[in-house]
Amino acid sequence: MVNNEKVEGLTLEEWKTKYPILHNMTETDEVFWTNPGYDEIAKATLFVTPEEVQDAEERLRRFGSFIQVAFPETREAGGLIESPLVPIKEMHKYLESRFASNIQGNLWLKCDSHLPIAGSIKARGGIYEVLAHAEELAQKYQMLQTDKDYAGFASEEFRELFSRYSIAVGSTGNLGLSIGIISATLGFQVTVHMSADAKAWKKELLRAEGVQVVEYASDYGKAVEEGRKQAEADPNCYFIDDENSKRLFLGYAVAAERLKRQLEEQQIKVDRDHPLFVYLPCGVGGGPGGVAYGLKLVYGDNVHCFFAEPTHSPCMLLGLLTGLHDKVSVQDFGIDNKTEADGLAVGRPSRLVGKMMEDLLSGVFTVADEELYALLRGMRDHEAIRLEPSALAGMPGPARLFQQETGRHYLAKQGLTEKMKNATHIVWATGGSMVPENIQDEYYAKGQETKEK
Ligand SMILES: *Cc1c(COP(=O)(O)O)cnc(C)c1O
C-alpha cells in the first residue's frame, strides 16, 4: 500500500522504519512485544492512589446487602461479585502441544466469564460505577442518614428517586449488559449505545430488561461519542465513559486483593522466587488496566502483566509503541478493527490507562481470530469450560512467553529464567457464561474448522 498521508507528522513508511514491529502489525501478523519502558513500580507514575482502590473495595462491601437482595445468586458470597480461580492442567498440556512450547510453572484460569449478574469482567467496573453514582445521589437527597443498611437500595423509595435520573453508555456489548442490568435493577432510565460489533442476543437481553438500546452501523468509537452527546444534553443523565472513567478503573482494580486471598487459600506463593504472570484480554484498556494496576499494588515487581489484543485491533499496543495513545487509531495505520472478538473490537485505546501502563505493563501480544476459536474449542474439549472468543485472547500467552525470542529475552532480563519452574500463570477469562447455547455451538464449530495449527 502506498500512502503518503502523514500520521502525527510521519508517513506510514517512516513509522515502520522507526518501529519495525509495525511491519508485522499492519500485515495483521501475530506479534509478541515486550515493553522497553517497563520499570520498577517504585519509579512509576501512578494516577490512581492505593487509598482510592481501598475505598472502592469498601464501597462494594457496603453494597453487599443490596446486591444479595437484588441478585440472590450472590447470597452465599454475601453479595460479593467474585469469580472462581481454577487450575487448568489439561489445557496446560494442550497448549504445550499446540504451540510446541514447554510452559514451566502452573496454569490457572480466572473465571470472570462466570461472574454473577453480567457474566463478564464488566461486572466489576460497570456495576461499581453505577453503584458509586447511586450512592452519591442517595447522599445528595439525604437518604442514607437514617438508613445505613444498603439493602434499602432495593426499596420503592430508592427506585422512585433513581427513576428521575438516567444513565448512558457506549459499548461493544458486555459493558452495556453490565450497566444496563444494574441500572435497570436500581430503577434508572438507561440507554445503551451499541456498536455494530455487538451481538444480537446481547441487545435482546437488554431490551427484555427494559433498557433502551440504540444501534449504530459503525464501530465502538461512534457509539461512545453518541452516548456522550446524549448525556451532555441532559443534566440528569450520567454518562459512563469507558475511555476515561476512573470509577470503572477502580472497580476493576479491586479484583487484585480478592485474587490475593484466593491464591493464599490455594497456598500459592508469590514472591521474588515465585513470579506471577497474568495474561489479560484488552479492548479500550480499562478492565485489564485496572486489574493490572491493582495487582502491581499488591505484588509489586513480582507480578508480570501482559495484555492480549486481536491482530486486527491492536490499539493499546499501537498507543504504547508510539507513545501516542488515544491520538492514533488502528485505522490510521491501515488496520481495519474487524474482529470476531467483539469485546476487544476497539480501534483507539484509553489514554488514562495507556499512560499508566507505560511503566507497569510487561508486554502486549496479538492473537488471530481463528486462534481464538481453536482455543475456545480446546477449552470446551479439555476443561469443559465455555468462553466467548474475546475471553480466549490471553490463553496463548504462557506458551508464547517461552516460545518467542522476545519472551525468553524478557525472562532473562528480569533474572527469571531459572525461577520459572516456580511460576504461576493466570489467564484471565473475561466473558462467556451468558452466551446462549446455540451461539456457543456456532463458536465451537468454527474452532473445529481450524483444529490443527
Ligand atoms: C470489555 C472486555 C474486555 C476488555 O476490557 P476493556 O476495558 O475494554 O479493555 C475483555 N474481554 C471481554 C469479554 C470484554 O467484554
GROMACS .gro file of C-alpha atoms and ligand atoms in nm:
model
  468
    1MET     CA    1   0.000   0.000   0.000
    2VAL     CA    2   0.137   0.337  -0.100
    3ASN     CA    3   0.015   0.600   0.137
    4ASN     CA    4   0.172   0.941   0.167
    5GLU     CA    5  -0.070   1.068   0.425
    6LYS     CA    6   0.100   1.152   0.750
    7VAL     CA    7   0.002   1.025   1.091
    8GLU     CA    8   0.116   1.265   1.363
    9GLY     CA    9   0.390   1.402   1.140
   10LEU     CA   10   0.528   1.081   0.988
   11THR     CA   11   0.429   0.870   0.688
   12LEU     CA   12   0.342   0.507   0.743
   13GLU     CA   13   0.677   0.404   0.596
   14GLU     CA   14   0.861   0.635   0.834
   15TRP     CA   15   0.669   0.490   1.128
   16LYS     CA   16   0.763   0.140   1.016
   17THR     CA   17   1.129   0.234   0.994
   18LYS     CA   18   1.112   0.375   1.343
   19TYR     CA   19   0.925   0.073   1.486
   20PRO     CA   20   0.989  -0.235   1.269
   21ILE     CA   21   0.722  -0.437   1.454
   22LEU     CA   22   0.469  -0.219   1.270
   23HIS     CA   23   0.551  -0.414   0.951
   24ASN     CA   24   0.400  -0.721   1.116
   25MET     CA   25   0.117  -0.537   1.286
   26THR     CA   26  -0.005  -0.373   0.966
   27GLU     CA   27   0.007  -0.716   0.796
   28THR     CA   28  -0.209  -0.835   1.091
   29ASP     CA   29   0.052  -1.098   1.180
   30GLU     CA   30   0.064  -1.219   1.539
   31VAL     CA   31   0.330  -1.037   1.743
   32PHE     CA   32   0.476  -1.066   2.093
   33TRP     CA   33   0.602  -0.728   2.215
   34THR     CA   34   0.776  -0.660   2.541
   35ASN     CA   35   0.770  -0.310   2.681
   36PRO     CA   36   1.107  -0.132   2.673
   37GLY     CA   37   0.968   0.120   2.924
   38TYR     CA   38   0.882  -0.145   3.184
   39ASP     CA   39   1.017  -0.033   3.517
   40GLU     CA   40   1.005  -0.092   3.890
   41ILE     CA   41   0.673   0.008   4.039
   42ALA     CA   42   0.854   0.245   4.275
   43LYS     CA   43   0.952   0.452   3.972
   44ALA     CA   44   0.611   0.451   3.804
   45THR     CA   45   0.375   0.747   3.781
   46LEU     CA   46   0.050   0.645   3.947
   47PHE     CA   47  -0.265   0.833   3.853
   48VAL     CA   48  -0.483   0.641   4.096
   49THR     CA   49  -0.384   0.600   4.461
   50PRO     CA   50  -0.390   0.279   4.665
   51GLU     CA   51  -0.631   0.456   4.903
   52GLU     CA   52  -0.879   0.502   4.620
   53VAL     CA   53  -0.869   0.130   4.543
   54GLN     CA   54  -0.924   0.056   4.913
   55ASP     CA   55  -1.218   0.297   4.916
   56ALA     CA   56  -1.372   0.119   4.616
   57GLU     CA   57  -1.338  -0.214   4.790
   58GLU     CA   58  -1.516  -0.081   5.097
   59ARG     CA   59  -1.793   0.070   4.886
   60LEU     CA   60  -1.856  -0.267   4.722
   61ARG     CA   61  -1.867  -0.429   5.064
   62ARG     CA   62  -2.125  -0.174   5.183
   63PHE     CA   63  -2.341  -0.258   4.884
   64GLY     CA   64  -2.321  -0.630   4.959
   65SER     CA   65  -2.653  -0.628   5.145
   66PHE     CA   66  -2.826  -0.469   4.845
   67ILE     CA   67  -2.658  -0.696   4.590
   68GLN     CA   68  -2.761  -1.013   4.769
   69VAL     CA   69  -3.123  -0.899   4.785
   70ALA     CA   70  -3.133  -0.789   4.421
   71PHE     CA   71  -2.930  -1.083   4.288
   72PRO     CA   72  -2.993  -1.389   4.508
   73GLU     CA   73  -2.723  -1.588   4.326
   74THR     CA   74  -2.470  -1.378   4.519
   75ARG     CA   75  -2.621  -1.455   4.863
   76GLU     CA   76  -2.373  -1.725   4.951
   77ALA     CA   77  -2.085  -1.483   4.888
   78GLY     CA   78  -2.254  -1.212   5.098
   79GLY     CA   79  -2.331  -1.002   4.792
   80LEU     CA   80  -1.972  -1.005   4.672
   81ILE     CA   81  -1.946  -1.025   4.293
   82GLU     CA   82  -1.649  -1.258   4.255
   83SER     CA   83  -1.535  -1.541   4.030
   84PRO     CA   84  -1.350  -1.870   4.087
   85LEU     CA   85  -0.981  -1.934   4.023
   86VAL     CA   86  -0.937  -2.284   3.882
   87PRO     CA   87  -0.639  -2.495   3.773
   88ILE     CA   88  -0.642  -2.593   3.404
   89LYS     CA   89  -0.397  -2.882   3.385
   90GLU     CA   90  -0.542  -3.038   3.071
   91MET     CA   91  -0.533  -2.705   2.890
   92HIS     CA   92  -0.172  -2.669   3.001
   93LYS     CA   93  -0.085  -2.991   2.814
   94TYR     CA   94  -0.294  -2.893   2.514
   95LEU     CA   95  -0.121  -2.554   2.486
   96GLU     CA   96   0.221  -2.718   2.511
   97SER     CA   97   0.143  -2.950   2.223
   98ARG     CA   98  -0.038  -2.689   2.014
   99PHE     CA   99   0.245  -2.437   2.042
  100ALA     CA  100   0.532  -2.689   2.072
  101SER     CA  101   0.636  -2.500   2.381
  102ASN     CA  102   0.726  -2.610   2.733
  103ILE     CA  103   0.525  -2.400   2.979
  104GLN     CA  104   0.715  -2.403   3.307
  105GLY     CA  105   0.512  -2.343   3.623
  106ASN     CA  106   0.140  -2.392   3.689
  107LEU     CA  107  -0.150  -2.267   3.482
  108TRP     CA  108  -0.475  -2.127   3.629
  109LEU     CA  109  -0.787  -1.968   3.486
  110LYS     CA  110  -0.954  -1.666   3.649
  111CYS     CA  111  -1.318  -1.721   3.558
  112ASP     CA  112  -1.460  -1.369   3.521
  113SER     CA  113  -1.655  -1.536   3.244
  114HIS     CA  114  -1.865  -1.671   3.532
  115LEU     CA  115  -1.901  -1.355   3.739
  116PRO     CA  116  -2.258  -1.320   3.868
  117ILE     CA  117  -2.505  -1.070   3.718
  118ALA     CA  118  -2.332  -0.991   3.387
  119GLY     CA  119  -2.110  -1.291   3.304
  120SER     CA  120  -1.805  -1.088   3.210
  121ILE     CA  121  -1.525  -0.878   3.356
  122LYS     CA  122  -1.761  -0.577   3.308
  123ALA     CA  123  -1.948  -0.697   3.617
  124ARG     CA  124  -1.657  -0.545   3.811
  125GLY     CA  125  -1.612  -0.195   3.669
  126GLY     CA  126  -1.958  -0.135   3.524
  127ILE     CA  127  -2.152  -0.234   3.833
  128TYR     CA  128  -1.912  -0.050   4.059
  129GLU     CA  129  -1.954   0.278   3.872
  130VAL     CA  130  -2.335   0.264   3.877
  131LEU     CA  131  -2.334   0.183   4.249
  132ALA     CA  132  -2.097   0.473   4.322
  133HIS     CA  133  -2.328   0.706   4.128
  134ALA     CA  134  -2.638   0.573   4.306
  135GLU     CA  135  -2.471   0.622   4.645
  136GLU     CA  136  -2.384   0.979   4.552
  137LEU     CA  137  -2.743   1.055   4.458
  138ALA     CA  138  -2.874   0.893   4.776
  139GLN     CA  139  -2.637   1.109   4.977
  140LYS     CA  140  -2.745   1.420   4.792
  141TYR     CA  141  -3.106   1.351   4.889
  142GLN     CA  142  -3.000   1.255   5.242
  143MET     CA  143  -3.150   0.912   5.205
  144LEU     CA  144  -2.855   0.741   5.367
  145GLN     CA  145  -2.861   0.919   5.701
  146THR     CA  146  -3.108   0.702   5.886
  147ASP     CA  147  -3.095   0.404   5.656
  148LYS     CA  148  -2.742   0.272   5.692
  149ASP     CA  149  -2.829  -0.073   5.564
  150TYR     CA  150  -2.777  -0.066   5.189
  151ALA     CA  151  -3.049  -0.326   5.137
  152GLY     CA  152  -3.266  -0.013   5.124
  153PHE     CA  153  -3.136   0.047   4.771
  154ALA     CA  154  -3.376  -0.226   4.662
  155SER     CA  155  -3.678  -0.038   4.802
  156GLU     CA  156  -3.951   0.153   4.617
  157GLU     CA  157  -3.836   0.478   4.773
  158PHE     CA  158  -3.493   0.450   4.612
  159ARG     CA  159  -3.634   0.326   4.282
  160GLU     CA  160  -3.859   0.629   4.270
  161LEU     CA  161  -3.559   0.859   4.320
  162PHE     CA  162  -3.347   0.687   4.056
  163SER     CA  163  -3.634   0.680   3.803
  164ARG     CA  164  -3.591   1.057   3.774
  165TYR     CA  165  -3.232   1.007   3.657
  166SER     CA  166  -3.081   0.840   3.356
  167ILE     CA  167  -2.761   0.664   3.265
  168ALA     CA  168  -2.598   0.636   2.921
  169VAL     CA  169  -2.309   0.425   2.794
  170GLY     CA  170  -2.145   0.332   2.462
  171SER     CA  171  -2.044  -0.031   2.429
  172THR     CA  172  -1.940  -0.322   2.208
  173GLY     CA  173  -2.178  -0.535   2.415
  174ASN     CA  174  -2.062  -0.652   2.756
  175LEU     CA  175  -2.028  -0.313   2.922
  176GLY     CA  176  -2.380  -0.238   2.801
  177LEU     CA  177  -2.503  -0.564   2.955
  178SER     CA  178  -2.345  -0.492   3.289
  179ILE     CA  179  -2.451  -0.125   3.310
  180GLY     CA  180  -2.794  -0.199   3.167
  181ILE     CA  181  -2.878  -0.474   3.414
  182ILE     CA  182  -2.759  -0.298   3.730
  183SER     CA  183  -2.907   0.038   3.630
  184ALA     CA  184  -3.247  -0.109   3.542
  185THR     CA  185  -3.246  -0.303   3.870
  186LEU     CA  186  -3.188   0.016   4.068
  187GLY     CA  187  -3.467   0.190   3.874
  188PHE     CA  188  -3.267   0.424   3.650
  189GLN     CA  189  -3.370   0.500   3.295
  190VAL     CA  190  -3.084   0.360   3.092
  191THR     CA  191  -2.972   0.389   2.731
  192VAL     CA  192  -2.702   0.171   2.581
  193HIS     CA  193  -2.543   0.288   2.256
  194MET     CA  194  -2.427  -0.030   2.082
  195SER     CA  195  -2.159  -0.054   1.814
  196ALA     CA  196  -2.204  -0.268   1.503
  197ASP     CA  197  -1.995  -0.546   1.664
  198ALA     CA  198  -2.247  -0.600   1.943
  199LYS     CA  199  -2.418  -0.938   1.923
  200ALA     CA  200  -2.795  -0.954   1.867
  201TRP     CA  201  -2.859  -1.167   2.177
  202LYS     CA  202  -2.699  -0.902   2.399
  203LYS     CA  203  -2.931  -0.636   2.259
  204GLU     CA  204  -3.236  -0.859   2.301
  205LEU     CA  205  -3.148  -0.944   2.658
  206LEU     CA  206  -3.115  -0.576   2.743
  207ARG     CA  207  -3.443  -0.479   2.580
  208ALA     CA  208  -3.613  -0.751   2.784
  209GLU     CA  209  -3.472  -0.580   3.097
  210GLY     CA  210  -3.635  -0.253   2.992
  211VAL     CA  211  -3.314  -0.095   2.867
  212GLN     CA  212  -3.325   0.137   2.567
  213VAL     CA  213  -3.079   0.006   2.307
  214VAL     CA  214  -2.964   0.233   2.024
  215GLU     CA  215  -2.777   0.062   1.741
  216TYR     CA  216  -2.505   0.204   1.519
  217ALA     CA  217  -2.366   0.083   1.189
  218SER     CA  218  -2.013   0.188   1.282
  219ASP     CA  219  -1.764   0.088   1.547
  220TYR     CA  220  -1.726   0.142   1.919
  221GLY     CA  221  -1.582   0.495   1.893
  222LYS     CA  222  -1.905   0.623   1.738
  223ALA     CA  223  -2.127   0.453   1.998
  224VAL     CA  224  -1.931   0.618   2.278
  225GLU     CA  225  -1.945   0.957   2.108
  226GLU     CA  226  -2.325   0.938   2.076
  227GLY     CA  227  -2.362   0.834   2.439
  228ARG     CA  228  -2.153   1.131   2.543
  229LYS     CA  229  -2.367   1.367   2.335
  230GLN     CA  230  -2.690   1.236   2.484
  231ALA     CA  231  -2.559   1.289   2.835
  232GLU     CA  232  -2.435   1.641   2.762
  233ALA     CA  233  -2.783   1.743   2.651
  234ASP     CA  234  -2.947   1.627   2.975
  235PRO     CA  235  -2.825   1.739   3.320
  236ASN     CA  236  -2.997   1.440   3.485
  237CYS     CA  237  -2.811   1.196   3.262
  238TYR     CA  238  -2.492   1.034   3.388
  239PHE     CA  239  -2.254   0.916   3.117
  240ILE     CA  240  -2.030   0.618   3.180
  241ASP     CA  241  -1.716   0.699   2.987
  242ASP     CA  242  -1.539   0.375   2.906
  243GLU     CA  243  -1.243   0.567   2.761
  244ASN     CA  244  -1.174   0.792   3.059
  245SER     CA  245  -1.355   0.667   3.366
  246LYS     CA  246  -1.161   0.646   3.689
  247ARG     CA  247  -1.456   0.478   3.861
  248LEU     CA  248  -1.466   0.192   3.610
  249PHE     CA  249  -1.092   0.152   3.656
  250LEU     CA  250  -1.127   0.135   4.034
  251GLY     CA  251  -1.400  -0.128   4.011
  252TYR     CA  252  -1.161  -0.348   3.813
  253ALA     CA  253  -0.865  -0.281   4.041
  254VAL     CA  254  -1.048  -0.430   4.340
  255ALA     CA  255  -1.005  -0.773   4.177
  256ALA     CA  256  -0.641  -0.783   4.287
  257GLU     CA  257  -0.691  -0.802   4.665
  258ARG     CA  258  -0.952  -1.069   4.613
  259LEU     CA  259  -0.722  -1.270   4.388
  260LYS     CA  260  -0.455  -1.245   4.655
  261ARG     CA  261  -0.691  -1.412   4.903
  262GLN     CA  262  -0.771  -1.686   4.653
  263LEU     CA  263  -0.403  -1.755   4.590
  264GLU     CA  264  -0.339  -1.772   4.964
  265GLU     CA  265  -0.624  -2.019   5.006
  266GLN     CA  266  -0.456  -2.236   4.743
  267GLN     CA  267  -0.125  -2.190   4.924
  268ILE     CA  268   0.032  -2.042   4.616
  269LYS     CA  269   0.332  -1.826   4.691
  270VAL     CA  270   0.409  -1.508   4.504
  271ASP     CA  271   0.747  -1.356   4.582
  272ARG     CA  272   1.085  -1.291   4.425
  273ASP     CA  273   1.144  -1.663   4.369
  274HIS     CA  274   0.783  -1.741   4.275
  275PRO     CA  275   0.682  -1.498   3.999
  276LEU     CA  276   0.323  -1.445   3.896
  277PHE     CA  277   0.232  -1.397   3.528
  278VAL     CA  278  -0.110  -1.265   3.429
  279TYR     CA  279  -0.250  -1.254   3.075
  280LEU     CA  280  -0.539  -1.013   3.018
  281PRO     CA  281  -0.751  -0.953   2.706
  282CYS     CA  282  -0.755  -0.582   2.622
  283GLY     CA  283  -1.011  -0.365   2.444
  284VAL     CA  284  -1.007   0.002   2.539
  285GLY     CA  285  -0.789  -0.092   2.836
  286GLY     CA  286  -0.995  -0.015   3.147
  287GLY     CA  287  -1.064  -0.374   3.251
  288PRO     CA  288  -0.716  -0.520   3.207
  289GLY     CA  289  -0.554  -0.191   3.311
  290GLY     CA  290  -0.747  -0.175   3.636
  291VAL     CA  291  -0.672  -0.537   3.721
  292ALA     CA  292  -0.302  -0.499   3.629
  293TYR     CA  293  -0.271  -0.181   3.833
  294GLY     CA  294  -0.436  -0.346   4.135
  295LEU     CA  295  -0.202  -0.645   4.102
  296LYS     CA  296   0.102  -0.416   4.089
  297LEU     CA  297  -0.011  -0.253   4.415
  298VAL     CA  298  -0.042  -0.595   4.578
  299TYR     CA  299   0.260  -0.777   4.434
  300GLY     CA  300   0.490  -0.504   4.305
  301ASP     CA  301   0.771  -0.630   4.083
  302ASN     CA  302   0.681  -0.996   4.146
  303VAL     CA  303   0.383  -0.981   3.912
  304HIS     CA  304   0.424  -0.956   3.535
  305CYS     CA  305   0.120  -0.843   3.336
  306PHE     CA  306   0.070  -0.896   2.965
  307PHE     CA  307  -0.221  -0.771   2.755
  308ALA     CA  308  -0.367  -0.963   2.462
  309GLU     CA  309  -0.532  -0.800   2.160
  310PRO     CA  310  -0.677  -0.924   1.830
  311THR     CA  311  -0.439  -0.891   1.534
  312HIS     CA  312  -0.699  -0.662   1.372
  313SER     CA  313  -0.745  -0.434   1.678
  314PRO     CA  314  -0.406  -0.382   1.844
  315CYS     CA  315  -0.493  -0.035   1.975
  316MET     CA  316  -0.320  -0.048   2.313
  317LEU     CA  317  -0.003  -0.188   2.158
  318LEU     CA  318  -0.006   0.085   1.894
  319GLY     CA  319  -0.058   0.352   2.161
  320LEU     CA  320   0.223   0.223   2.383
  321LEU     CA  321   0.464   0.161   2.097
  322THR     CA  322   0.429   0.510   1.952
  323GLY     CA  323   0.362   0.682   2.285
  324LEU     CA  324   0.066   0.850   2.116
  325HIS     CA  325  -0.211   0.658   2.299
  326ASP     CA  326  -0.556   0.794   2.202
  327LYS     CA  327  -0.408   1.029   1.941
  328VAL     CA  328  -0.389   0.739   1.696
  329SER     CA  329  -0.628   0.464   1.593
  330VAL     CA  330  -0.550   0.131   1.431
  331GLN     CA  331  -0.737   0.259   1.124
  332ASP     CA  332  -0.480   0.541   1.090
  333PHE     CA  333  -0.226   0.265   1.029
  334GLY     CA  334  -0.444   0.082   0.778
  335ILE     CA  335  -0.559  -0.187   1.024
  336ASP     CA  336  -0.935  -0.247   0.992
  337ASN     CA  337  -1.050  -0.312   1.354
  338LYS     CA  338  -1.263  -0.601   1.232
  339THR     CA  339  -1.259  -0.897   1.467
  340GLU     CA  340  -1.493  -1.168   1.592
  341ALA     CA  341  -1.372  -1.088   1.943
  342ASP     CA  342  -1.647  -0.830   1.994
  343GLY     CA  343  -1.532  -0.734   2.345
  344LEU     CA  344  -1.194  -0.632   2.204
  345ALA     CA  345  -1.306  -0.458   1.884
  346VAL     CA  346  -1.166  -0.119   1.980
  347GLY     CA  347  -0.959   0.099   1.747
  348ARG     CA  348  -0.840   0.364   1.989
  349PRO     CA  349  -0.713   0.300   2.343
  350SER     CA  350  -0.783   0.482   2.667
  351ARG     CA  351  -0.521   0.748   2.732
  352LEU     CA  352  -0.566   0.726   3.108
  353VAL     CA  353  -0.485   0.356   3.101
  354GLY     CA  354  -0.211   0.374   2.838
  355LYS     CA  355  -0.019   0.637   3.033
  356MET     CA  356  -0.040   0.429   3.346
  357MET     CA  357   0.072   0.113   3.167
  358GLU     CA  358   0.383   0.282   3.020
  359ASP     CA  359   0.585   0.175   3.325
  360LEU     CA  360   0.379  -0.113   3.463
  361LEU     CA  361   0.299  -0.337   3.171
  362SER     CA  362   0.543  -0.614   3.076
  363GLY     CA  363   0.416  -0.653   2.722
  364VAL     CA  364   0.137  -0.699   2.468
  365PHE     CA  365   0.080  -0.981   2.221
  366THR     CA  366  -0.173  -1.018   1.942
  367VAL     CA  367  -0.385  -1.317   1.850
  368ALA     CA  368  -0.558  -1.408   1.523
  369ASP     CA  369  -0.934  -1.470   1.533
  370GLU     CA  370  -0.901  -1.830   1.412
  371GLU     CA  371  -0.666  -1.899   1.701
  372LEU     CA  372  -0.931  -1.770   1.945
  373TYR     CA  373  -1.183  -2.019   1.803
  374ALA     CA  374  -0.937  -2.307   1.814
  375LEU     CA  375  -0.862  -2.233   2.179
  376LEU     CA  376  -1.233  -2.191   2.255
  377ARG     CA  377  -1.282  -2.541   2.123
  378GLY     CA  378  -0.981  -2.661   2.322
  379MET     CA  379  -1.123  -2.520   2.647
  380ARG     CA  380  -1.453  -2.694   2.593
  381ASP     CA  381  -1.293  -3.027   2.496
  382HIS     CA  382  -1.024  -3.036   2.763
  383GLU     CA  383  -1.171  -2.845   3.058
  384ALA     CA  384  -1.547  -2.834   2.984
  385ILE     CA  385  -1.539  -2.456   3.026
  386ARG     CA  386  -1.734  -2.239   2.782
  387LEU     CA  387  -1.598  -1.898   2.695
  388GLU     CA  388  -1.666  -1.629   2.437
  389PRO     CA  389  -1.396  -1.563   2.173
  390SER     CA  390  -1.259  -1.248   2.342
  391ALA     CA  391  -1.202  -1.441   2.662
  392LEU     CA  392  -0.950  -1.671   2.492
  393ALA     CA  393  -0.713  -1.393   2.389
  394GLY     CA  394  -0.488  -1.435   2.692
  395MET     CA  395  -0.464  -1.812   2.652
  396PRO     CA  396  -0.167  -1.833   2.411
  397GLY     CA  397   0.032  -1.604   2.644
  398PRO     CA  398   0.212  -1.860   2.861
  399ALA     CA  399   0.306  -2.074   2.560
  400ARG     CA  400   0.431  -1.781   2.359
  401LEU     CA  401   0.625  -1.635   2.651
  402PHE     CA  402   0.855  -1.938   2.637
  403GLN     CA  403   0.832  -1.995   2.263
  404GLN     CA  404   0.910  -1.645   2.140
  405GLU     CA  405   1.257  -1.497   2.141
  406THR     CA  406   1.123  -1.169   2.286
  407GLY     CA  407   0.952  -1.360   2.567
  408ARG     CA  408   1.264  -1.555   2.663
  409HIS     CA  409   1.466  -1.238   2.647
  410TYR     CA  410   1.223  -1.073   2.891
  411LEU     CA  411   1.263  -1.361   3.137
  412ALA     CA  412   1.642  -1.346   3.115
  413LYS     CA  413   1.649  -0.971   3.161
  414GLN     CA  414   1.430  -0.997   3.470
  415GLY     CA  415   1.654  -1.271   3.610
  416LEU     CA  416   1.363  -1.518   3.599
  417THR     CA  417   1.485  -1.792   3.365
  418GLU     CA  418   1.587  -2.024   3.649
  419LYS     CA  419   1.278  -1.942   3.857
  420MET     CA  420   1.011  -2.021   3.602
  421LYS     CA  421   0.955  -2.372   3.735
  422ASN     CA  422   0.805  -2.196   4.040
  423ALA     CA  423   0.593  -1.959   3.833
  424THR     CA  424   0.216  -1.922   3.845
  425HIS     CA  425   0.043  -1.825   3.520
  426ILE     CA  426  -0.310  -1.687   3.534
  427VAL     CA  427  -0.508  -1.649   3.215
  428TRP     CA  428  -0.793  -1.404   3.269
  429ALA     CA  429  -1.110  -1.543   3.108
  430THR     CA  430  -1.316  -1.229   3.063
  431GLY     CA  431  -1.657  -1.347   2.944
  432GLY     CA  432  -1.880  -1.624   2.817
  433SER     CA  433  -2.124  -1.772   3.067
  434MET     CA  434  -2.419  -1.573   2.932
  435VAL     CA  435  -2.368  -1.674   2.569
  436PRO     CA  436  -2.679  -1.866   2.451
  437GLU     CA  437  -2.618  -2.234   2.385
  438ASN     CA  438  -2.682  -2.221   2.010
  439ILE     CA  439  -2.432  -1.939   1.968
  440GLN     CA  440  -2.178  -2.125   2.182
  441ASP     CA  441  -2.220  -2.419   1.946
  442GLU     CA  442  -2.155  -2.197   1.645
  443TYR     CA  443  -1.832  -2.078   1.806
  444TYR     CA  444  -1.735  -2.436   1.878
  445ALA     CA  445  -1.797  -2.537   1.517
  446LYS     CA  446  -1.567  -2.259   1.397
  447GLY     CA  447  -1.297  -2.399   1.624
  448GLN     CA  448  -1.337  -2.735   1.460
  449GLU     CA  449  -1.260  -2.591   1.119
  450THR     CA  450  -0.919  -2.472   1.233
  451LYS     CA  451  -0.831  -2.762   1.457
  452GLU     CA  452  -0.467  -2.806   1.367
  453LYS     CA  453  -0.220  -2.523   1.356
  454LIG     C1  454  -1.461  -0.547   2.767
  454LIG     C2  455  -1.399  -0.678   2.756
  454LIG     C3  456  -1.260  -0.694   2.762
  454LIG     C4  457  -1.162  -0.581   2.770
  454LIG     O1  458  -1.191  -0.477   2.858
  454LIG     P1  459  -1.153  -0.327   2.817
  454LIG     O2  460  -1.184  -0.249   2.938
  454LIG     O3  461  -1.238  -0.288   2.700
  454LIG     O4  462  -1.009  -0.327   2.781
  454LIG     C5  463  -1.211  -0.822   2.751
  454LIG     N1  464  -1.292  -0.928   2.736
  454LIG     C6  465  -1.425  -0.917   2.731
  454LIG     C7  466  -1.508  -1.039   2.714
  454LIG     C8  467  -1.483  -0.792   2.741
  454LIG     O5  468  -1.615  -0.780   2.736
   0.00000   0.00000   0.00000
